[in-house]
Structure formats: C-alpha cells, structure tokens
Short mmCIF file of C-alpha atoms and ligand atoms in Angstrom, two decimals:
data_model
loop_
_atom_site.label_atom_id
_atom_site.label_comp_id
_atom_site.label_asym_id
_atom_site.label_seq_id
_atom_site.Cartn_x
_atom_site.Cartn_y
_atom_site.Cartn_z
CA MET A 2 14.38 -102.86 28.17
CA THR A 3 17.73 -101.48 29.33
CA THR A 4 19.05 -103.14 32.47
CA LYS A 5 19.63 -100.54 35.15
CA MET A 6 21.29 -100.96 38.52
CA LEU A 7 21.25 -98.57 41.47
CA ILE A 8 24.08 -98.08 43.94
CA ALA A 9 22.76 -96.15 46.95
CA TYR A 10 25.23 -95.09 49.63
CA GLY A 11 25.23 -93.60 53.11
CA SER A 12 28.43 -91.65 53.79
CA TRP A 13 29.48 -88.91 56.20
CA ALA A 14 32.90 -88.03 54.85
CA GLU A 15 32.64 -89.31 51.25
CA SER A 16 34.96 -92.33 51.34
CA THR A 17 31.98 -94.68 51.01
CA LYS A 18 30.60 -92.50 48.23
CA GLU A 19 33.94 -92.98 46.43
CA ILE A 20 33.57 -96.75 46.82
CA ALA A 21 30.07 -96.56 45.29
CA VAL A 22 31.38 -94.49 42.36
CA GLN A 23 34.21 -96.96 41.75
CA MET A 24 31.76 -99.89 41.87
CA ALA A 25 29.60 -98.20 39.24
CA GLU A 26 32.61 -97.67 36.96
CA THR A 27 33.57 -101.33 37.31
CA ILE A 28 30.07 -102.59 36.52
CA LYS A 29 29.58 -100.22 33.58
CA LYS A 30 32.90 -101.27 32.07
CA GLU A 31 32.55 -105.01 32.57
CA LYS A 32 28.80 -105.62 32.29
CA ASN A 33 27.75 -102.97 29.82
CA ILE A 34 24.62 -101.97 31.74
CA GLU A 35 23.39 -98.64 33.11
CA VAL A 36 24.37 -97.89 36.71
CA GLU A 37 23.29 -94.91 38.78
CA VAL A 38 25.00 -93.83 42.01
CA ILE A 39 22.73 -91.89 44.37
CA SER A 40 23.02 -90.84 48.01
CA ALA A 41 20.52 -93.00 49.96
CA LYS A 42 18.73 -89.87 51.19
CA ASP A 43 18.03 -88.75 47.60
CA VAL A 44 16.61 -91.99 46.18
CA LYS A 45 13.13 -91.21 44.82
CA GLU A 46 12.08 -94.60 43.44
CA LEU A 47 13.32 -98.14 42.93
CA SER A 48 10.95 -99.42 40.27
CA SER A 49 13.19 -98.50 37.34
CA TYR A 50 16.12 -100.56 38.69
CA GLN A 51 16.41 -104.31 38.19
CA ALA A 52 19.00 -104.67 40.96
CA VAL A 53 20.26 -102.58 43.86
CA ILE A 54 23.52 -102.34 45.80
CA ILE A 55 23.29 -100.44 49.08
CA GLY A 56 26.31 -99.48 51.17
CA SER A 57 27.18 -97.51 54.28
CA SER A 58 30.02 -96.63 56.59
CA ILE A 59 29.68 -96.90 60.36
CA ARG A 60 29.92 -94.28 63.07
CA ALA A 61 29.72 -95.28 66.73
CA GLY A 62 28.33 -98.65 65.75
CA MET A 63 25.56 -97.22 63.58
CA PHE A 64 24.98 -97.08 59.85
CA HIS A 65 24.21 -93.73 58.24
CA SER A 66 20.61 -92.92 59.15
CA SER A 67 19.66 -92.56 55.47
CA ILE A 68 20.07 -96.33 55.05
CA ALA A 69 17.36 -97.44 57.48
CA ARG A 70 15.12 -94.69 56.08
CA LEU A 71 15.67 -95.92 52.52
CA LEU A 72 14.95 -99.53 53.43
CA LYS A 73 11.80 -98.63 55.34
CA LYS A 74 10.51 -96.29 52.65
CA PHE A 75 10.94 -98.88 49.89
CA ARG A 76 10.31 -102.08 51.84
CA LYS A 77 7.64 -103.27 49.38
CA GLU A 78 9.79 -102.68 46.30
CA LEU A 79 12.77 -104.34 47.98
CA ALA A 80 10.90 -107.60 48.51
CA GLY A 81 11.98 -109.81 45.65
CA LYS A 82 14.42 -107.30 44.14
CA PRO A 83 17.98 -108.62 43.77
CA CYS A 84 20.03 -106.69 46.35
CA ALA A 85 23.52 -106.65 47.80
CA PHE A 86 24.81 -104.73 50.82
CA PHE A 87 28.28 -103.47 51.69
CA ILE A 88 29.91 -101.86 54.71
CA SER A 89 33.09 -99.79 54.88
CA CYS A 90 34.54 -99.14 58.31
CA LEU A 91 37.66 -99.20 60.43
CA THR A 92 36.87 -102.53 62.04
CA MET A 93 37.65 -104.00 58.61
CA LYS A 94 41.04 -102.24 58.49
CA GLU A 95 42.31 -105.78 58.91
CA ASP A 96 40.36 -108.52 57.14
CA CYS A 97 40.26 -111.41 59.60
CA GLN A 98 37.47 -113.71 60.78
CA ALA A 99 36.93 -111.87 64.09
CA ASN A 100 36.63 -108.47 62.37
CA ARG A 101 34.33 -109.89 59.69
CA GLU A 102 32.05 -111.29 62.40
CA THR A 103 32.04 -108.01 64.38
CA THR A 104 31.24 -106.00 61.25
CA ALA A 105 28.62 -108.40 59.91
CA ALA A 106 26.87 -108.26 63.31
CA TYR A 107 26.11 -104.56 62.68
CA THR A 108 23.62 -105.67 60.02
CA GLU A 109 21.43 -107.69 62.39
CA LYS A 110 19.49 -104.74 63.80
CA LEU A 111 19.11 -103.16 60.37
CA TYR A 112 17.90 -106.32 58.64
CA SER A 113 15.48 -107.08 61.48
CA LYS A 114 13.77 -103.72 60.96
CA VAL A 115 13.13 -104.52 57.28
CA PRO A 116 12.83 -108.30 56.77
CA GLU A 117 11.84 -107.67 53.15
CA PHE A 118 15.47 -106.65 52.50
CA LYS A 119 17.37 -109.87 51.79
CA PRO A 120 20.75 -109.06 50.28
CA VAL A 121 22.35 -111.96 48.42
CA GLU A 122 25.84 -110.68 49.18
CA LEU A 123 27.48 -108.74 52.03
CA GLY A 124 30.71 -106.86 51.26
CA LEU A 125 32.95 -105.96 54.21
CA PHE A 126 35.61 -103.39 53.39
CA GLY A 127 38.15 -101.29 55.19
CA GLY A 128 37.31 -97.60 55.18
CA ALA A 129 39.25 -94.34 55.33
CA VAL A 130 39.82 -91.53 57.80
CA ASN A 131 40.75 -88.15 56.38
CA TYR A 132 41.02 -85.47 59.10
CA ASP A 133 40.42 -82.71 56.54
CA LYS A 134 36.88 -84.06 56.11
CA LEU A 135 36.06 -84.26 59.81
CA PRO A 136 34.74 -81.54 62.11
CA PHE A 137 37.48 -79.78 64.14
CA LEU A 138 36.49 -81.45 67.43
CA PHE A 139 36.66 -84.98 66.00
CA ARG A 140 40.01 -84.18 64.49
CA LYS A 141 41.40 -82.95 67.82
CA MET A 142 40.04 -86.04 69.57
CA PHE A 143 41.34 -88.52 67.01
CA GLU A 144 44.82 -87.01 66.66
CA LYS A 145 45.62 -88.58 70.01
CA SER A 146 44.03 -91.94 69.22
CA GLU A 147 45.92 -94.78 67.57
CA GLU A 148 42.66 -96.47 66.63
CA MET A 149 41.42 -93.44 64.70
CA ALA A 150 44.72 -92.52 63.07
CA GLU A 151 44.43 -91.04 59.60
CA GLY A 152 44.71 -93.55 56.76
CA ASP A 153 43.05 -95.13 53.75
CA PHE A 154 42.34 -98.82 54.25
CA ARG A 155 40.19 -99.36 51.17
CA ASP A 156 41.44 -102.38 49.21
CA TRP A 157 40.39 -101.51 45.68
CA ASN A 158 41.21 -104.96 44.26
CA LYS A 159 38.99 -106.57 46.84
CA ILE A 160 36.23 -104.01 46.21
CA ASN A 161 36.42 -104.53 42.43
CA GLN A 162 36.32 -108.32 42.76
CA TRP A 163 33.35 -108.19 45.14
CA THR A 164 31.59 -105.81 42.76
CA LEU A 165 32.04 -108.14 39.79
CA ASP A 166 31.00 -111.26 41.71
CA SER A 167 27.98 -109.57 43.28
CA SER A 168 26.78 -107.91 40.10
CA ASP A 169 27.04 -111.28 38.31
CA LYS A 170 24.88 -112.84 41.00
CA LEU A 171 22.37 -109.96 40.97
CA LEU A 172 22.03 -110.00 37.21
CA ARG A 173 21.61 -113.79 37.16
CA GLN A 174 18.77 -113.43 39.67
CA PHE A 175 17.13 -110.84 37.51
CA SER A 176 17.40 -112.61 34.15
C1 FMN B 201 33.25 -90.28 64.37
C2 FMN B 201 33.59 -91.60 63.78
C3 FMN B 201 33.09 -92.76 64.37
C4 FMN B 201 33.39 -94.02 63.83
N1 FMN B 201 32.90 -95.13 64.42
C5 FMN B 201 33.21 -96.36 63.90
C6 FMN B 201 32.71 -97.57 64.50
O1 FMN B 201 31.96 -97.55 65.46
N2 FMN B 201 33.10 -98.74 63.96
C7 FMN B 201 33.93 -98.82 62.88
O2 FMN B 201 34.25 -99.93 62.45
N3 FMN B 201 34.37 -97.70 62.25
C8 FMN B 201 34.04 -96.48 62.73
N4 FMN B 201 34.48 -95.34 62.12
C9 FMN B 201 35.25 -95.45 60.89
C10 FMN B 201 34.42 -95.17 59.65
O3 FMN B 201 33.38 -96.11 59.49
C11 FMN B 201 35.33 -95.19 58.42
O4 FMN B 201 36.31 -94.17 58.57
C12 FMN B 201 34.58 -95.00 57.12
O5 FMN B 201 35.42 -95.32 56.04
C13 FMN B 201 34.06 -93.58 56.95
O6 FMN B 201 33.26 -93.53 55.80
P1 FMN B 201 32.70 -92.18 55.19
O7 FMN B 201 33.91 -91.38 54.76
O8 FMN B 201 31.90 -92.63 54.02
O9 FMN B 201 31.89 -91.53 56.24
C14 FMN B 201 34.20 -94.09 62.65
C15 FMN B 201 34.67 -92.91 62.06
C16 FMN B 201 34.37 -91.68 62.60
C17 FMN B 201 34.88 -90.45 61.93
#
C-alpha cells in the first residue's frame, strides 16, 4: 500500500496555503511518499491517508472556521490517526517563549471541542500580511497600524525543519 499523507489548511489570504504547499514539497522530496494538499473545507474523506497535518492562520484570535468543521466532521477517523497541527500568525512574528505560549493557547478551545484530535506536534510559525490580498477596508485600517504592517515573517528554514521532524514522527507512529 502506498503511504499517503494529507496536509489540510485553513487560510484567508493564501500565505498559510503556501506553507502547506511548501511542506508537501519537502515531504515528497525527502520521504518519497504521496502527499496531498487540500483546503480544509474541501476535504471529503480521511480514510485513505495514514497521517494528517492540519494548519491554520488566525484572525481576531480565531482559527479559520473550516478547521473546527473538519475536526468535528472527521472526529471518529481522527481518533488514533497520527496528526500534527500548525499555526501561522503575526503573534509568532518573533519567536520567543511569551509569543509561543500566547499562540499555543489558541489551540485550547479548538482541541477541547474535539478531544479525539491529539496532534503529536504543534508548529508555531510567523505569518504574512500582503495588503493586495486584503479587502480595501482592512487595508485602509492596517496602513495606519504598526502591528499590522505589511511583511512576510515566514521562516522557511524553521518550517522545513518542523516538517521533516513532524513527518518522521507521524510516519514512525504509522509504521
Ligand atoms: C484581519 C486580520 C486579523 C488578524 N488577527 C490576528 C490575531 O488575532 N492574532 C495573530 O496572531 N495574527 C492575526 N492576524 C495575522 C494573520 O494570522 C497572519 O497574517 C497570517 O499569516 C495570515 O494567513 P493567511 O494569509 O493564510 O490568511 C490577522 C490578520 C488579519 C488580516
């Protein structure tokens, strides 16, 4: 049987989707397994995947709504399936203990809704803000805000390393 992994993402403005795509490239190249990248809202089944990575960005303290929906819809299949979770957001613009704790705390509500979901790894990554991908009103609002200044804070080395370590762990759990 071919080993197949799913990377499901929740993303408003595509920077998290780009992380998911990069993760898939890394795993395909290094692990020689099949990897599919699918928007969380479009996932139809989980039974054909031996392991799953799920990731989302954050807006106003909330994950993309497709993530909770995915977890609830597939709660039975997720029980016992090797899983990892990652978050990309501006809180993680700077990787320090306080920001890691703040970001990790966002998972508490989500995990409590679906206790069957027990990710073995949690990736915490800086995100990106691209005004061209935001609605006009957001753009106007953020242009005046230092906190929401445009920039790309994704650390691709860190993302690649996490991807390799996590996929190793997921595949070990499966085999
Ligand atoms: C309207 C808006 C609200 C946001 N709210 C938060 C937030 O509450 N906490 C945070 O850490 N980042 C926040 N961010 C930053 C995003 O999580 C970050 O830019 C992320 O990389 C966007 O991913 P996406 O392009 O996949 O949507 C916000 C961004 C936008 C545009």
